[in-house]
mmCIF file of C-alpha atoms in Angstrom:
data_model
loop_
_atom_site.group_PDB
_atom_site.id
_atom_site.type_symbol
_atom_site.label_atom_id
_atom_site.label_comp_id
_atom_site.label_asym_id
_atom_site.label_seq_id
_atom_site.Cartn_x
_atom_site.Cartn_y
_atom_site.Cartn_z
ATOM 1 C CA MET A 1 -17.581 17.052 -0.364
ATOM 2 C CA LYS A 2 -18.962 14.380 1.932
ATOM 3 C CA LEU A 3 -16.834 14.319 5.025
ATOM 4 C CA PHE A 4 -15.447 11.067 6.305
ATOM 5 C CA SER A 5 -16.904 10.219 9.688
ATOM 6 C CA PHE A 6 -13.629 10.599 11.581
ATOM 7 C CA PRO A 7 -13.713 11.552 15.259
ATOM 8 C CA GLN A 8 -13.045 15.263 15.508
ATOM 9 C CA ALA A 9 -11.517 14.921 18.985
ATOM 10 C CA SER A 10 -8.905 12.497 17.641
ATOM 11 C CA LEU A 11 -8.072 14.873 14.822
ATOM 12 C CA GLU A 12 -7.728 17.795 17.257
ATOM 13 C CA LYS A 13 -5.437 15.669 19.428
ATOM 14 C CA ALA A 14 -3.239 14.832 16.425
ATOM 15 C CA ILE A 15 -3.065 18.511 15.454
ATOM 16 C CA HIS A 16 -2.182 19.519 19.019
ATOM 17 C CA LYS A 17 0.565 16.869 19.119
ATOM 18 C CA ARG A 18 1.983 18.177 15.851
ATOM 19 C CA VAL A 19 1.887 21.792 17.058
ATOM 20 C CA LEU A 20 4.195 20.841 19.945
ATOM 21 C CA THR A 21 6.911 19.878 17.448
ATOM 22 C CA LEU A 22 6.558 22.856 15.100
ATOM 23 C CA PRO A 23 9.577 25.111 14.630
ATOM 24 C CA SER A 24 9.440 28.417 16.471
ATOM 25 C CA PRO A 25 7.807 30.960 14.145
ATOM 26 C CA HIS A 26 5.154 28.495 12.971
ATOM 27 C CA ARG A 27 4.343 27.299 16.489
ATOM 28 C CA GLU A 28 3.594 30.794 17.774
ATOM 29 C CA TRP A 29 1.559 31.724 14.691
ATOM 30 C CA PHE A 30 -0.550 28.566 14.777
ATOM 31 C CA THR A 31 -0.970 28.445 18.575
ATOM 32 C CA GLU A 32 -2.243 32.023 18.655
ATOM 33 C CA ARG A 33 -4.906 31.253 16.060
ATOM 34 C CA TRP A 34 -5.715 27.759 17.365
ATOM 35 C CA ALA A 35 -6.744 29.338 20.682
ATOM 36 C CA GLN A 36 -9.497 31.251 18.870
ATOM 37 C CA LYS A 37 -12.649 29.141 18.639
ATOM 38 C CA PRO A 38 -13.807 30.420 15.198
ATOM 39 C CA TYR A 39 -10.384 29.741 13.659
ATOM 40 C CA LYS A 40 -10.161 26.297 15.235
ATOM 41 C CA LYS A 41 -13.622 25.336 13.961
ATOM 42 C CA SER A 42 -12.911 26.681 10.492
ATOM 43 C CA PHE A 43 -9.515 24.970 10.316
ATOM 44 C CA ILE A 44 -11.002 21.602 11.295
ATOM 45 C CA GLU A 45 -14.033 21.855 8.983
ATOM 46 C CA ASN A 46 -12.430 23.449 5.919
ATOM 47 C CA LYS A 47 -8.863 22.177 5.942
ATOM 48 C CA ALA A 48 -8.118 19.251 8.247
ATOM 49 C CA MET A 49 -11.285 17.158 7.916
ATOM 50 C CA PRO A 50 -11.407 17.392 4.091
ATOM 51 C CA LEU A 51 -7.744 16.327 4.050
ATOM 52 C CA VAL A 52 -8.537 13.336 6.261
ATOM 53 C CA THR A 53 -11.445 12.474 3.954
ATOM 54 C CA LEU A 54 -9.223 12.629 0.882
ATOM 55 C CA VAL A 55 -6.588 10.449 2.560
ATOM 56 C CA ALA A 56 -9.102 7.910 3.854
ATOM 57 C CA LYS A 57 -11.268 7.620 0.765
ATOM 58 C CA GLY A 58 -8.598 8.479 -1.790
ATOM 59 C CA LYS A 59 -7.292 4.925 -1.855
ATOM 60 C CA THR A 60 -10.640 3.465 -2.968
ATOM 61 C CA TRP A 61 -12.089 6.233 -5.134
ATOM 62 C CA ASP A 62 -11.653 6.116 -8.885
ATOM 63 C CA ASP A 63 -9.538 8.851 -10.506
ATOM 64 C CA GLU A 64 -12.546 10.933 -11.548
ATOM 65 C CA THR A 65 -14.091 10.973 -8.059
ATOM 66 C CA PHE A 66 -10.734 11.812 -6.469
ATOM 67 C CA ALA A 67 -10.115 14.651 -8.957
ATOM 68 C CA GLU A 68 -13.634 16.006 -8.351
ATOM 69 C CA ALA A 69 -13.142 15.958 -4.567
ATOM 70 C CA MET A 70 -9.780 17.708 -4.962
ATOM 71 C CA ALA A 71 -11.412 20.395 -7.106
ATOM 72 C CA GLU A 72 -14.186 20.926 -4.530
ATOM 73 C CA TRP A 73 -11.642 21.397 -1.747
ATOM 74 C CA ASP A 74 -10.967 25.097 -2.042
ATOM 75 C CA ALA A 75 -8.776 26.241 0.814
ATOM 76 C CA THR A 76 -5.794 28.535 1.192
ATOM 77 C CA PHE A 77 -2.988 27.332 3.425
ATOM 78 C CA TYR A 78 -0.514 29.418 5.378
ATOM 79 C CA ASP A 79 2.990 28.117 6.069
ATOM 80 C CA ALA A 80 2.211 27.068 9.644
ATOM 81 C CA GLU A 81 -0.976 25.268 8.542
ATOM 82 C CA THR A 82 1.005 23.404 5.918
ATOM 83 C CA GLU A 83 3.532 22.362 8.559
ATOM 84 C CA VAL A 84 0.673 21.005 10.677
ATOM 85 C CA LEU A 85 -1.148 19.175 7.868
ATOM 86 C CA LEU A 86 1.685 17.666 5.805
ATOM 87 C CA PRO A 87 2.455 14.909 8.351
ATOM 88 C CA LEU A 88 -1.177 13.781 8.064
ATOM 89 C CA VAL A 89 -0.487 13.005 4.399
ATOM 90 C CA GLN A 90 3.051 11.724 4.837
ATOM 91 C CA GLY A 91 2.279 8.978 7.334
ATOM 92 C CA ASP A 92 2.778 10.502 10.748
ATOM 93 C CA GLY A 93 0.951 9.454 13.884
ATOM 94 C CA LEU A 94 -2.797 9.026 14.031
ATOM 95 C CA LEU A 95 -3.529 8.385 10.372
ATOM 96 C CA GLN A 96 -0.797 5.869 9.553
ATOM 97 C CA LEU A 97 -3.234 3.009 8.984
ATOM 98 C CA MET A 98 -5.380 5.126 6.675
ATOM 99 C CA GLN A 99 -2.350 6.275 4.707
ATOM 100 C CA LYS A 100 -0.959 2.771 4.334
ATOM 101 C CA ASN A 101 -2.690 1.956 1.037
ATOM 102 C CA LEU A 102 -2.959 5.481 -0.342
ATOM 103 C CA PRO A 103 -1.440 5.448 -3.847
ATOM 104 C CA PRO A 104 1.771 7.530 -3.865
ATOM 105 C CA GLU A 105 0.549 9.681 -6.763
ATOM 106 C CA ARG A 106 -2.538 10.669 -4.764
ATOM 107 C CA ALA A 107 -0.434 11.495 -1.708
ATOM 108 C CA GLN A 108 1.751 13.659 -3.956
ATOM 109 C CA ALA A 109 -1.374 15.332 -5.376
ATOM 110 C CA LEU A 110 -2.541 16.186 -1.843
ATOM 111 C CA ILE A 111 0.877 17.572 -0.910
ATOM 112 C CA ALA A 112 1.005 19.591 -4.132
ATOM 113 C CA LYS A 113 -2.490 20.951 -3.468
ATOM 114 C CA ILE A 114 -1.515 22.123 0.016
ATOM 115 C CA ASN A 115 1.721 23.701 -1.222
ATOM 116 C CA THR A 116 0.237 25.219 -4.381
ATOM 117 C CA ARG A 117 -2.591 26.892 -2.511
ATOM 118 C CA ARG A 118 -0.174 28.367 -0.008
ATOM 119 C CA ASP A 119 2.234 29.569 -2.725
ATOM 120 C CA ALA A 120 -0.607 31.076 -4.756
ATOM 121 C CA ALA A 121 -1.924 32.934 -1.705
ATOM 122 C CA ALA A 122 1.543 34.256 -0.923
ATOM 123 C CA ALA A 123 2.117 35.358 -4.518
ATOM 124 C CA ALA A 124 -1.236 37.137 -4.923
ATOM 125 C CA PRO A 125 -0.608 39.984 -2.477
ATOM 126 C CA ALA A 126 2.844 40.586 -3.993
ATOM 127 C CA SER A 127 1.390 40.920 -7.487
ATOM 128 C CA LEU A 128 -1.321 43.235 -6.177
ATOM 129 C CA LYS A 129 1.272 45.373 -4.437
ATOM 130 C CA ALA A 130 3.310 45.609 -7.644
ATOM 131 C CA ALA A 131 0.253 46.952 -9.477
ATOM 132 C CA GLU A 132 -0.441 49.654 -6.888
ATOM 133 C CA PRO A 133 0.737 53.131 -7.861
ATOM 134 C CA THR A 134 3.296 54.696 -5.576
ATOM 135 C CA ILE A 135 2.920 58.227 -4.270
ATOM 136 C CA ASP A 136 6.105 60.267 -3.996
#
């Protein structure tokens, strides 16, 4: 996916601002990982920046291009990451002007993608554990 040329420093600032308002268990989880340079870089490149691209370009792309970009965006989201990223779709802070003309069905598709990925990742280990034999 071609990334939108959005200033990374501004995105990091928006994420940091959102982290300050996270509820307790999510704040600690995310802050601990955000302090690690490899996680921070990966989060920006693989989760946050593609989301910004989809929000920014999603209002002008045709349905096929938008669906293709959504399919290319293969990321798994943890609860805390979802809490950080959802406001970027829902019209909070930094990206409000970009979100202004985003069709509601595309915003819902982005929210569903974030939530579905997280739910699928949470369900996978449980199903694997159920298949494991127990030793008495």
